[in-house]
PDB file of C-alpha atoms in Angstrom:
ATOM      1  CA  MET I 223      36.879 121.706 -26.544  1.00 36.00           C
ATOM      2  CA  TRP I 224      38.413 120.395 -29.224  1.00 39.00           C
ATOM      3  CA  LEU I 225      41.065 122.080 -31.681  1.00 38.00           C
ATOM      4  CA  SER I 226      43.063 121.002 -34.892  1.00 35.00           C
ATOM      5  CA  LEU I 227      46.914 121.142 -34.473  1.00 35.00           C
ATOM      6  CA  LEU I 228      48.475 120.340 -37.417  1.00 37.00           C
ATOM      7  CA  HIS I 229      51.942 117.636 -37.672  1.00 38.00           C
ATOM      8  CA  LEU I 230      51.289 116.694 -34.000  1.00 38.00           C
ATOM      9  CA  PHE I 231      54.359 114.012 -33.213  1.00 38.00           C
ATOM     10  CA  THR I 232      52.555 111.172 -31.713  1.00 37.00           C
ATOM     11  CA  PRO I 233      52.811 107.626 -32.333  1.00 39.00           C
ATOM     12  CA  TYR I 234      50.971 107.864 -35.655  1.00 37.00           C
ATOM     13  CA  GLY I 235      53.857 109.845 -37.308  1.00 43.00           C
ATOM     14  CA  LEU I 236      53.659 113.491 -38.302  1.00 42.00           C
ATOM     15  CA  THR I 237      49.690 113.873 -39.247  1.00 42.00           C
ATOM     16  CA  LYS I 238      46.876 115.964 -38.495  1.00 42.00           C
ATOM     17  CA  HIS I 239      45.151 114.866 -35.354  1.00 43.00           C
ATOM     18  CA  THR I 240      42.136 116.156 -33.440  1.00 42.00           C
ATOM     19  CA  VAL I 241      43.280 117.443 -30.245  1.00 46.00           C
ATOM     20  CA  GLN I 242      41.643 118.189 -26.604  1.00 42.00           C
ATOM     21  CA  ILE I 243      43.816 120.254 -23.953  1.00 40.00           C
ATOM     22  CA  THR I 244      42.431 119.570 -20.376  1.00 37.00           C
ATOM     23  CA  ALA I 245      44.309 120.949 -17.466  1.00 37.00           C
ATOM     24  CA  ASN I 246      47.634 118.875 -17.658  1.00 37.00           C
ATOM     25  CA  TYR I 247      46.524 116.235 -19.941  1.00 37.00           C
ATOM     26  CA  LEU I 248      46.534 116.127 -23.726  1.00 44.00           C
ATOM     27  CA  PHE I 249      43.977 113.902 -26.115  1.00 42.00           C
ATOM     28  CA  ILE I 250      44.777 112.987 -29.405  1.00 44.00           C
ATOM     29  CA  LYS I 251      41.753 111.435 -31.771  1.00 45.00           C
ATOM     30  CA  PRO I 252      43.182 110.110 -34.739  1.00 45.00           C
ATOM     31  CA  LYS I 253      40.005 108.614 -36.458  1.00 42.00           C
ATOM     32  CA  SER I 254      38.434 106.163 -34.058  1.00 41.00           C
ATOM     33  CA  ILE I 255      41.342 105.849 -31.831  1.00 42.00           C
ATOM     34  CA  CYS I 256      41.876 107.940 -28.957  1.00 43.00           C
ATOM     35  CA  SER I 257      45.272 108.144 -26.682  1.00 45.00           C
ATOM     36  CA  CYS I 258      46.341 110.313 -24.042  1.00 45.00           C
ATOM     37  CA  TYR I 259      49.545 112.118 -22.991  1.00 43.00           C
ATOM     38  CA  THR I 260      50.770 114.685 -20.461  1.00 41.00           C
ATOM     39  CA  VAL I 261      51.117 118.152 -21.954  1.00 40.00           C
ATOM     40  CA  SER I 262      54.824 117.765 -20.582  1.00 39.00           C
ATOM     41  CA  SER I 263      55.229 115.138 -22.912  1.00 40.00           C
ATOM     42  CA  PHE I 264      55.052 117.725 -25.978  1.00 42.00           C
ATOM     43  CA  THR I 265      57.319 120.804 -24.368  1.00 42.00           C
ATOM     44  CA  PRO I 266      59.620 121.218 -27.677  1.00 44.00           C
ATOM     45  CA  LEU I 267      56.204 121.724 -29.675  1.00 46.00           C
ATOM     46  CA  LEU I 268      53.657 123.524 -26.939  1.00 46.00           C
ATOM     47  CA  LYS I 269      53.852 126.668 -25.692  1.00 45.00           C
ATOM     48  CA  GLY I 270      50.649 128.532 -24.486  1.00 48.00           C
ATOM     49  CA  ASN I 271      48.700 125.830 -25.982  1.00 52.00           C
ATOM     50  CA  LEU I 272      50.227 126.636 -29.808  1.00 70.00           C
ATOM     51  CA  VAL I 273      52.714 124.746 -31.521  1.00 87.00           C
ATOM     52  CA  THR I 274      56.285 126.325 -31.253  1.00 92.00           C
ATOM     53  CA  MET I 275      57.430 126.065 -34.657  1.00 95.00           C
ATOM     54  CA  LEU I 276      60.949 127.626 -34.274  1.00 96.00           C
ATOM     55  CA  THR I 277      63.217 127.635 -31.099  1.00 97.00           C
ATOM     56  CA  VAL I 278      66.503 129.389 -30.932  1.00 97.00           C
ATOM     57  CA  GLU I 279      68.731 128.256 -27.736  1.00 97.00           C
ATOM     58  CA  HIS I 280      71.869 130.175 -26.396  1.00 97.00           C
ATOM     59  CA  VAL I 281      72.875 130.328 -30.279  1.00 98.00           C
ATOM     60  CA  SER I 282      76.513 131.981 -30.948  1.00 97.00           C
ATOM     61  CA  LYS I 283      79.052 132.007 -33.763  1.00 97.00           C
ATOM     62  CA  ASN I 284      82.282 133.281 -34.187  1.00 96.00           C
ATOM     63  CA  PHE I 285      84.386 133.489 -37.381  1.00 96.00           C
ATOM     64  CA  GLY I 286      87.797 133.507 -35.790  1.00 95.00           C
ATOM     65  CA  SER I 287      87.903 136.164 -33.017  1.00 94.00           C
ATOM     66  CA  PHE I 288      85.354 137.918 -34.823  1.00 95.00           C
ATOM     67  CA  GLN I 289      81.637 136.977 -32.666  1.00 96.00           C
ATOM     68  CA  ALA I 290      78.762 137.858 -34.945  1.00 96.00           C
ATOM     69  CA  ILE I 291      76.000 135.974 -32.994  1.00 97.00           C
ATOM     70  CA  ASN I 292      76.171 136.272 -28.982  1.00 97.00           C
ATOM     71  CA  ASN I 293      74.195 133.817 -26.717  1.00 97.00           C
ATOM     72  CA  VAL I 294      70.686 134.340 -28.773  1.00 97.00           C
ATOM     73  CA  SER I 295      67.409 132.941 -27.789  1.00 97.00           C
ATOM     74  CA  PHE I 296      64.214 133.223 -29.003  1.00 97.00           C
ATOM     75  CA  GLU I 297      60.770 131.332 -30.000  1.00 96.00           C
ATOM     76  CA  ILE I 298      58.179 131.918 -33.079  1.00 95.00           C
ATOM     77  CA  LYS I 299      55.448 130.002 -32.632  1.00 93.00           C
ATOM     78  CA  GLN I 300      53.034 128.500 -35.789  1.00 91.00           C
ATOM     79  CA  GLY I 301      51.462 130.958 -38.012  1.00 90.00           C
ATOM     80  CA  ASP I 302      53.436 133.946 -36.685  1.00 94.00           C
ATOM     81  CA  ILE I 303      54.823 136.751 -39.101  1.00 95.00           C
ATOM     82  CA  VAL I 304      58.201 138.167 -37.400  1.00 96.00           C
ATOM     83  CA  GLY I 305      60.056 141.023 -38.580  1.00 96.00           C
ATOM     84  CA  PHE I 306      63.761 140.273 -37.954  1.00 96.00           C
ATOM     85  CA  LEU I 307      65.776 144.029 -37.908  1.00 95.00           C
ATOM     86  CA  GLY I 308      68.891 144.986 -37.503  1.00 93.00           C
ATOM     87  CA  LYS I 309      71.588 147.506 -38.917  1.00 91.00           C
ATOM     88  CA  ASN I 310      74.342 145.720 -42.286  1.00 89.00           C
ATOM     89  CA  GLY I 311      76.667 143.575 -39.989  1.00 89.00           C
ATOM     90  CA  ALA I 312      74.167 143.210 -36.770  1.00 93.00           C
ATOM     91  CA  GLY I 313      73.787 139.557 -37.413  1.00 93.00           C
ATOM     92  CA  LYS I 314      70.932 138.838 -39.268  1.00 93.00           C
ATOM     93  CA  THR I 315      71.954 137.192 -42.415  1.00 92.00           C
ATOM     94  CA  THR I 316      74.396 134.818 -40.151  1.00 95.00           C
ATOM     95  CA  LEU I 317      71.442 133.714 -37.913  1.00 96.00           C
ATOM     96  CA  MET I 318      69.074 132.947 -40.352  1.00 94.00           C
ATOM     97  CA  ARG I 319      72.012 131.133 -42.527  1.00 93.00           C
ATOM     98  CA  ILE I 320      72.181 129.068 -39.032  1.00 95.00           C
ATOM     99  CA  VAL I 321      68.449 128.359 -38.456  1.00 95.00           C
ATOM    100  CA  THR I 322      68.531 127.225 -42.426  1.00 92.00           C
ATOM    101  CA  SER I 323      71.617 125.133 -41.521  1.00 91.00           C
ATOM    102  CA  PHE I 324      73.489 126.480 -44.137  1.00 90.00           C
ATOM    103  CA  LEU I 325      75.888 127.582 -41.313  1.00 93.00           C
ATOM    104  CA  ALA I 326      77.051 125.698 -38.351  1.00 94.00           C
ATOM    105  CA  ALA I 327      76.406 127.496 -34.767  1.00 96.00           C
ATOM    106  CA  SER I 328      79.611 127.993 -32.926  1.00 97.00           C
ATOM    107  CA  SER I 329      77.483 127.028 -29.413  1.00 97.00           C
ATOM    108  CA  GLY I 330      73.775 126.510 -29.001  1.00 97.00           C
ATOM    109  CA  ARG I 331      71.069 124.333 -30.680  1.00 96.00           C
ATOM    110  CA  VAL I 332      67.930 125.337 -32.906  1.00 96.00           C
ATOM    111  CA  PHE I 333      64.843 123.113 -33.236  1.00 96.00           C
ATOM    112  CA  ILE I 334      62.667 123.256 -36.172  1.00 95.00           C
ATOM    113  CA  ASP I 335      58.801 121.992 -35.376  1.00 93.00           C
ATOM    114  CA  GLY I 336      60.563 120.247 -32.227  1.00 92.00           C
ATOM    115  CA  GLU I 337      63.349 118.666 -34.194  1.00 93.00           C
ATOM    116  CA  ASP I 338      67.094 119.719 -33.659  1.00 94.00           C
ATOM    117  CA  ILE I 339      68.845 121.027 -36.692  1.00 93.00           C
ATOM    118  CA  THR I 340      72.085 118.992 -36.158  1.00 91.00           C
ATOM    119  CA  LYS I 341      70.628 115.245 -35.273  1.00 89.00           C
ATOM    120  CA  ASN I 342      68.577 115.416 -38.627  1.00 82.00           C
ATOM    121  CA  SER I 343      69.587 118.131 -40.862  1.00 83.00           C
ATOM    122  CA  LEU I 344      68.303 116.825 -44.387  1.00 85.00           C
ATOM    123  CA  ASN I 345      64.510 116.190 -42.563  1.00 87.00           C
ATOM    124  CA  THR I 346      64.826 119.821 -40.991  1.00 90.00           C
ATOM    125  CA  ARG I 347      65.534 121.363 -44.074  1.00 90.00           C
ATOM    126  CA  GLN I 348      62.674 119.929 -45.746  1.00 92.00           C
ATOM    127  CA  LYS I 349      60.434 121.866 -43.274  1.00 94.00           C
ATOM    128  CA  ILE I 350      62.040 125.216 -44.235  1.00 95.00           C
ATOM    129  CA  GLY I 351      61.736 127.466 -47.245  1.00 95.00           C
ATOM    130  CA  TYR I 352      64.533 130.073 -47.789  1.00 94.00           C
ATOM    131  CA  LEU I 353      64.623 133.443 -49.811  1.00 93.00           C
ATOM    132  CA  PRO I 354      68.261 134.799 -49.697  1.00 90.00           C
ATOM    133  CA  GLU I 355      68.306 138.416 -50.445  1.00 86.00           C
ATOM    134  CA  THR I 356      69.531 137.398 -53.890  1.00 87.00           C
ATOM    135  CA  PRO I 357      67.149 135.005 -55.285  1.00 88.00           C
ATOM    136  CA  PRO I 358      69.218 131.921 -56.891  1.00 89.00           C
ATOM    137  CA  LEU I 359      67.014 131.761 -59.914  1.00 95.00           C
ATOM    138  CA  TYR I 360      68.698 130.642 -63.678  1.00 95.00           C
ATOM    139  CA  ASN I 361      68.256 133.154 -66.381  1.00 94.00           C
ATOM    140  CA  ASN I 362      68.378 130.465 -69.311  1.00 95.00           C
ATOM    141  CA  MET I 363      65.469 128.637 -67.837  1.00 97.00           C
ATOM    142  CA  THR I 364      61.462 129.667 -68.073  1.00 98.00           C
ATOM    143  CA  ILE I 365      59.552 129.833 -64.954  1.00 98.00           C
ATOM    144  CA  SER I 366      57.665 126.829 -65.535  1.00 97.00           C
ATOM    145  CA  GLN I 367      61.291 124.754 -65.828  1.00 97.00           C
ATOM    146  CA  TYR I 368      62.690 126.327 -63.142  1.00 97.00           C
ATOM    147  CA  LEU I 369      60.025 125.431 -60.717  1.00 97.00           C
ATOM    148  CA  LYS I 370      60.247 122.060 -61.621  1.00 97.00           C
ATOM    149  CA  PHE I 371      63.507 121.780 -61.245  1.00 97.00           C
ATOM    150  CA  ALA I 372      63.109 123.482 -57.797  1.00 96.00           C
ATOM    151  CA  ALA I 373      60.398 120.632 -56.872  1.00 96.00           C
ATOM    152  CA  GLU I 374      62.758 117.783 -57.999  1.00 96.00           C
ATOM    153  CA  ILE I 375      65.637 119.013 -55.952  1.00 93.00           C
ATOM    154  CA  LYS I 376      63.126 119.536 -52.887  1.00 94.00           C
ATOM    155  CA  ASN I 377      62.081 115.978 -52.701  1.00 93.00           C
ATOM    156  CA  VAL I 378      58.808 116.701 -54.333  1.00 95.00           C
ATOM    157  CA  SER I 379      57.428 113.850 -55.543  1.00 94.00           C
ATOM    158  CA  ALA I 380      57.061 113.158 -59.185  1.00 93.00           C
ATOM    159  CA  LYS I 381      52.864 112.535 -58.683  1.00 93.00           C
ATOM    160  CA  LYS I 382      52.967 115.789 -56.839  1.00 95.00           C
ATOM    161  CA  GLN I 383      54.906 117.995 -58.911  1.00 96.00           C
ATOM    162  CA  LYS I 384      52.513 119.400 -61.385  1.00 95.00           C
ATOM    163  CA  THR I 385      49.821 120.231 -58.848  1.00 96.00           C
ATOM    164  CA  GLN I 386      52.348 121.797 -56.582  1.00 96.00           C
ATOM    165  CA  ILE I 387      53.861 123.883 -59.635  1.00 97.00           C
ATOM    166  CA  ALA I 388      50.300 125.103 -60.431  1.00 97.00           C
ATOM    167  CA  LYS I 389      49.457 126.182 -56.996  1.00 95.00           C
ATOM    168  CA  VAL I 390      52.472 128.346 -56.455  1.00 96.00           C
ATOM    169  CA  LEU I 391      52.191 129.579 -60.141  1.00 96.00           C
ATOM    170  CA  GLU I 392      48.673 130.690 -58.926  1.00 94.00           C
ATOM    171  CA  GLU I 393      49.894 131.849 -55.399  1.00 91.00           C
ATOM    172  CA  CYS I 394      52.356 133.846 -56.401  1.00 93.00           C
ATOM    173  CA  ASN I 395      50.320 135.276 -59.322  1.00 91.00           C
ATOM    174  CA  LEU I 396      53.051 133.895 -62.091  1.00 96.00           C
ATOM    175  CA  GLU I 397      50.372 131.785 -64.084  1.00 95.00           C
ATOM    176  CA  HIS I 398      50.354 134.466 -66.905  1.00 95.00           C
ATOM    177  CA  VAL I 399      54.153 134.611 -67.264  1.00 96.00           C
ATOM    178  CA  LYS I 400      55.129 131.195 -66.602  1.00 97.00           C
ATOM    179  CA  HIS I 401      56.462 130.294 -70.441  1.00 97.00           C
ATOM    180  CA  LYS I 402      58.279 133.645 -69.952  1.00 97.00           C
ATOM    181  CA  ASN I 403      62.314 132.805 -69.465  1.00 97.00           C
ATOM    182  CA  ILE I 404      63.398 134.635 -65.823  1.00 97.00           C
ATOM    183  CA  SER I 405      66.305 136.926 -67.836  1.00 96.00           C
ATOM    184  CA  THR I 406      63.447 138.598 -69.266  1.00 96.00           C
ATOM    185  CA  LEU I 407      61.534 138.992 -66.381  1.00 95.00           C
ATOM    186  CA  SER I 408      61.418 142.720 -63.923  1.00 93.00           C
ATOM    187  CA  LYS I 409      62.614 142.499 -60.392  1.00 91.00           C
ATOM    188  CA  GLY I 410      59.287 141.848 -58.793  1.00 90.00           C
ATOM    189  CA  TYR I 411      58.494 139.059 -60.992  1.00 93.00           C
ATOM    190  CA  LYS I 412      61.964 137.322 -60.102  1.00 94.00           C
ATOM    191  CA  GLN I 413      61.043 138.186 -56.408  1.00 92.00           C
ATOM    192  CA  ARG I 414      57.617 136.273 -56.894  1.00 93.00           C
ATOM    193  CA  VAL I 415      59.562 133.351 -58.602  1.00 96.00           C
ATOM    194  CA  GLY I 416      61.938 133.317 -55.633  1.00 95.00           C
ATOM    195  CA  ILE I 417      59.104 133.082 -53.459  1.00 94.00           C
ATOM    196  CA  ALA I 418      57.818 130.485 -55.590  1.00 95.00           C
ATOM    197  CA  GLN I 419      60.259 128.182 -55.266  1.00 96.00           C
ATOM    198  CA  ALA I 420      60.593 128.758 -51.539  1.00 95.00           C
ATOM    199  CA  ILE I 421      57.285 127.485 -50.883  1.00 95.00           C
ATOM    200  CA  ILE I 422      56.942 124.672 -53.812  1.00 96.00           C
ATOM    201  CA  HIS I 423      57.430 121.971 -51.327  1.00 96.00           C
ATOM    202  CA  GLU I 424      55.084 123.036 -48.811  1.00 95.00           C
ATOM    203  CA  PRO I 425      57.678 123.925 -45.844  1.00 95.00           C
ATOM    204  CA  LYS I 426      56.157 125.176 -42.487  1.00 95.00           C
ATOM    205  CA  LEU I 427      58.679 127.678 -41.747  1.00 96.00           C
ATOM    206  CA  LEU I 428      59.526 130.290 -44.508  1.00 96.00           C
ATOM    207  CA  ILE I 429      62.384 132.596 -44.121  1.00 96.00           C
ATOM    208  CA  LEU I 430      62.839 135.974 -46.458  1.00 94.00           C
ATOM    209  CA  ASP I 431      66.169 137.860 -46.652  1.00 92.00           C
ATOM    210  CA  GLU I 432      65.320 141.387 -47.846  1.00 90.00           C
ATOM    211  CA  PRO I 433      62.436 140.182 -50.166  1.00 91.00           C
ATOM    212  CA  THR I 434      61.051 143.629 -51.102  1.00 89.00           C
ATOM    213  CA  SER I 435      65.048 145.214 -51.881  1.00 84.00           C
ATOM    214  CA  GLY I 436      65.284 147.117 -54.709  1.00 83.00           C
ATOM    215  CA  LEU I 437      61.524 147.034 -55.936  1.00 87.00           C
ATOM    216  CA  ASP I 438      59.281 150.012 -56.539  1.00 88.00           C
ATOM    217  CA  PRO I 439      56.287 150.835 -54.394  1.00 90.00           C
ATOM    218  CA  ILE I 440      53.756 148.700 -56.711  1.00 90.00           C
ATOM    219  CA  GLN I 441      56.028 145.780 -56.679  1.00 88.00           C
ATOM    220  CA  ILE I 442      56.635 145.909 -52.876  1.00 90.00           C
ATOM    221  CA  GLN I 443      52.872 146.178 -52.314  1.00 91.00           C
ATOM    222  CA  GLN I 444      52.759 143.060 -54.051  1.00 89.00           C
ATOM    223  CA  VAL I 445      55.174 140.961 -52.565  1.00 89.00           C
ATOM    224  CA  LEU I 446      53.925 142.119 -49.031  1.00 91.00           C
ATOM    225  CA  ALA I 447      50.380 140.889 -50.112  1.00 91.00           C
ATOM    226  CA  LEU I 448      52.065 137.511 -51.258  1.00 90.00           C
ATOM    227  CA  ILE I 449      53.655 137.274 -47.681  1.00 91.00           C
ATOM    228  CA  ASN I 450      50.864 138.484 -45.804  1.00 90.00           C
ATOM    229  CA  ASN I 451      49.011 135.329 -47.393  1.00 88.00           C
ATOM    230  CA  GLN I 452      51.311 132.808 -46.049  1.00 88.00           C
ATOM    231  CA  ARG I 453      50.005 133.891 -42.925  1.00 84.00           C
ATOM    232  CA  GLU I 454      47.270 130.419 -42.670  1.00 80.00           C
ATOM    233  CA  GLN I 455      50.035 128.127 -44.144  1.00 86.00           C
ATOM    234  CA  ARG I 456      53.311 128.792 -42.785  1.00 92.00           C
ATOM    235  CA  THR I 457      55.307 130.442 -39.934  1.00 95.00           C
ATOM    236  CA  VAL I 458      57.630 133.274 -41.577  1.00 96.00           C
ATOM    237  CA  LEU I 459      60.403 135.075 -40.373  1.00 96.00           C
ATOM    238  CA  LEU I 460      61.133 138.163 -42.454  1.00 94.00           C
ATOM    239  CA  SER I 461      64.001 140.460 -42.896  1.00 93.00           C
ATOM    240  CA  THR I 462      63.889 144.214 -44.143  1.00 87.00           C
ATOM    241  CA  HIS I 463      65.695 147.709 -43.430  1.00 85.00           C
ATOM    242  CA  THR I 464      62.528 149.206 -44.548  1.00 85.00           C
ATOM    243  CA  LEU I 465      60.321 149.444 -41.272  1.00 90.00           C
ATOM    244  CA  THR I 466      57.123 150.526 -43.065  1.00 89.00           C
ATOM    245  CA  GLU I 467      56.903 147.262 -44.259  1.00 89.00           C
ATOM    246  CA  ILE I 468      56.927 145.282 -41.131  1.00 91.00           C
ATOM    247  CA  GLU I 469      54.706 147.338 -39.578  1.00 92.00           C
ATOM    248  CA  GLN I 470      52.002 146.054 -42.306  1.00 91.00           C
ATOM    249  CA  ILE I 471      52.196 142.536 -41.822  1.00 93.00           C
ATOM    250  CA  ALA I 472      54.298 141.626 -39.006  1.00 94.00           C
ATOM    251  CA  GLN I 473      52.390 140.162 -35.595  1.00 93.00           C
ATOM    252  CA  ARG I 474      56.164 140.224 -33.502  1.00 95.00           C
ATOM    253  CA  ILE I 475      59.196 142.428 -33.830  1.00 96.00           C
ATOM    254  CA  LEU I 476      63.294 140.419 -33.033  1.00 96.00           C
ATOM    255  CA  MET I 477      65.680 143.133 -33.448  1.00 96.00           C
ATOM    256  CA  ILE I 478      69.378 142.527 -33.091  1.00 96.00           C
ATOM    257  CA  LYS I 479      72.211 144.904 -32.339  1.00 95.00           C
ATOM    258  CA  SER I 480      75.983 143.933 -32.666  1.00 94.00           C
ATOM    259  CA  GLY I 481      74.985 139.869 -32.354  1.00 96.00           C
ATOM    260  CA  GLU I 482      72.414 139.883 -29.627  1.00 96.00           C
ATOM    261  CA  ILE I 483      68.887 140.358 -29.639  1.00 97.00           C
ATOM    262  CA  ILE I 484      67.623 143.852 -27.733  1.00 96.00           C
ATOM    263  CA  ILE I 485      63.780 143.720 -28.626  1.00 96.00           C
ATOM    264  CA  ASP I 486      61.602 140.650 -28.673  1.00 96.00           C
ATOM    265  CA  GLU I 487      57.843 141.982 -28.453  1.00 95.00           C
ATOM    266  CA  SER I 488      54.893 142.075 -30.172  1.00 94.00           C
ATOM    267  CA  LEU I 489      54.545 145.060 -32.772  1.00 94.00           C
ATOM    268  CA  LYS I 490      51.152 145.948 -30.859  1.00 92.00           C
ATOM    269  CA  THR I 491      52.878 145.860 -27.486  1.00 92.00           C
ATOM    270  CA  LEU I 492      55.997 147.530 -28.592  1.00 93.00           C
ATOM    271  CA  LEU I 493      54.407 150.606 -30.236  1.00 91.00           C
ATOM    272  CA  LYS I 494      52.269 150.886 -26.909  1.00 89.00           C
ATOM    273  CA  SER I 495      54.826 150.705 -24.198  1.00 88.00           C
ATOM    274  CA  GLU I 496      56.948 153.434 -26.448  1.00 86.00           C
ATOM    275  CA  GLN I 497      54.305 155.539 -26.774  1.00 85.00           C
ATOM    276  CA  GLU I 498      53.445 155.480 -22.934  1.00 81.00           C
ATOM    277  CA  THR I 499      57.045 156.094 -22.340  1.00 81.00           C
ATOM    278  CA  ASN I 500      56.905 159.455 -24.722  1.00 77.00           C
ATOM    279  CA  GLN I 501      53.662 161.048 -25.159  1.00 72.00           C
ATOM    280  CA  THR I 502      55.403 164.401 -26.832  1.00 73.00           C
ATOM    281  CA  SER I 503      54.588 162.621 -30.236  1.00 78.00           C
ATOM    282  CA  PRO I 504      53.356 159.536 -32.530  1.00 82.00           C
ATOM    283  CA  ILE I 505      55.911 156.822 -31.771  1.00 87.00           C
ATOM    284  CA  THR I 506      56.646 154.675 -35.105  1.00 89.00           C
ATOM    285  CA  LEU I 507      58.840 151.512 -35.326  1.00 91.00           C
ATOM    286  CA  GLU I 508      61.528 153.709 -37.705  1.00 90.00           C
ATOM    287  CA  ARG I 509      61.346 155.859 -34.648  1.00 89.00           C
ATOM    288  CA  ILE I 510      62.057 153.001 -32.021  1.00 91.00           C
ATOM    289  CA  PHE I 511      64.882 151.751 -34.439  1.00 91.00           C
ATOM    290  CA  THR I 512      66.812 154.843 -34.761  1.00 90.00           C
ATOM    291  CA  ASP I 513      66.968 155.581 -30.721  1.00 88.00           C
ATOM    292  CA  ARG I 514      67.902 152.015 -30.036  1.00 89.00           C
ATOM    293  CA  HIS I 515      70.720 152.510 -32.229  1.00 85.00           C
ATOM    294  CA  THR I 516      71.773 155.476 -31.663  1.00 81.00           C
ATOM    295  CA  LEU I 517      72.703 154.635 -27.620  1.00 64.00           C
ATOM    296  CA  SER I 518      76.048 154.291 -26.904  1.00 55.00           C
ATOM    297  CA  SER I 519      77.376 150.479 -27.658  1.00 50.00           C
ATOM    298  CA  PRO I 520      81.035 149.002 -27.812  1.00 48.00           C
ATOM    299  CA  SER I 521      82.663 149.416 -31.049  1.00 45.00           C
ATOM    300  CA  ARG I 522      82.330 146.441 -33.596  1.00 49.00           C
ATOM    301  CA  ASN I 523      83.871 145.930 -36.765  1.00 48.00           C
ATOM    302  CA  ILE I 524      81.401 144.493 -39.724  1.00 45.00           C
ATOM    303  CA  ALA I 525      82.707 141.488 -40.627  1.00 48.00           C
ATOM    304  CA  VAL I 526      82.176 140.312 -44.180  1.00 47.00           C
ATOM    305  CA  GLU I 527      81.922 136.670 -45.641  1.00 46.00           C
ATOM    306  CA  ASN I 528      83.045 134.885 -48.519  1.00 45.00           C
ATOM    307  CA  ASN I 529      80.712 135.986 -50.862  1.00 48.00           C
ATOM    308  CA  GLY I 530      80.768 140.077 -49.782  1.00 47.00           C
ATOM    309  CA  GLU I 531      77.489 140.059 -47.560  1.00 52.00           C
ATOM    310  CA  HIS I 532      77.810 141.550 -44.458  1.00 51.00           C
ATOM    311  CA  VAL I 533      76.854 139.125 -41.686  1.00 57.00           C
TER     312      VAL I 533
END
């Protein structure tokens, strides 16, 4: 059975190929050429016949004597939307910044699409779109001006800039306001502009830190719909404190507590297993989160980074 895998590494480059996996062999057929490789040759990229987009291996991060991240490991496959949950100070933002190469890990390794981020940081950053909790916007620019600026600094070629800007304006429903100054926009529109800049260079991995923070219910649904539409194009790692939002769009849950992963499971399996354990009342993600965080744990001071954000 033939199937299509995007950006599979072969001697022909990072391109689209037709692939057949049979027993322990993988056949690649770009155009008229057919080659055969053992599946083990692709272990950084293939897991259960699916591409592994993000791999975090035994990552720890210390700020002086404070350990913000402790031996964290997980994998995320291509096309997944993963909810990343934890209290303030649990380590979410720190880990996201390590994955984006903004911070260096104290130990451990991170792979994006099979590439070690420490080996070729500039190349791997091109595969990442990042929206921090406060979008990096310039209020004196119009939306169109800002997206052109974002395209330039993210190395979108001059030939493709016009097409990419038009694409993200449509995708984020910003076409009708593209000539407005960012300073005049509502917070909901500013979040959309933030997502637009994060995807303008066609990243494979999209990392969103509290993308619905401070939005009204209608704006939240609009942003969630936009995030859900990314599923066919890229992998999404999404952090939020609003657990009902995660239940709407995420396939899998990562929960971090005191710098350690305490849950790594599909949302469906997690809810089912918890319901089987406790059949007296309906189980929600919010209840699971509360239960996990009311369990006793060692005391932990919340570290604050230079910009005032919790780690």
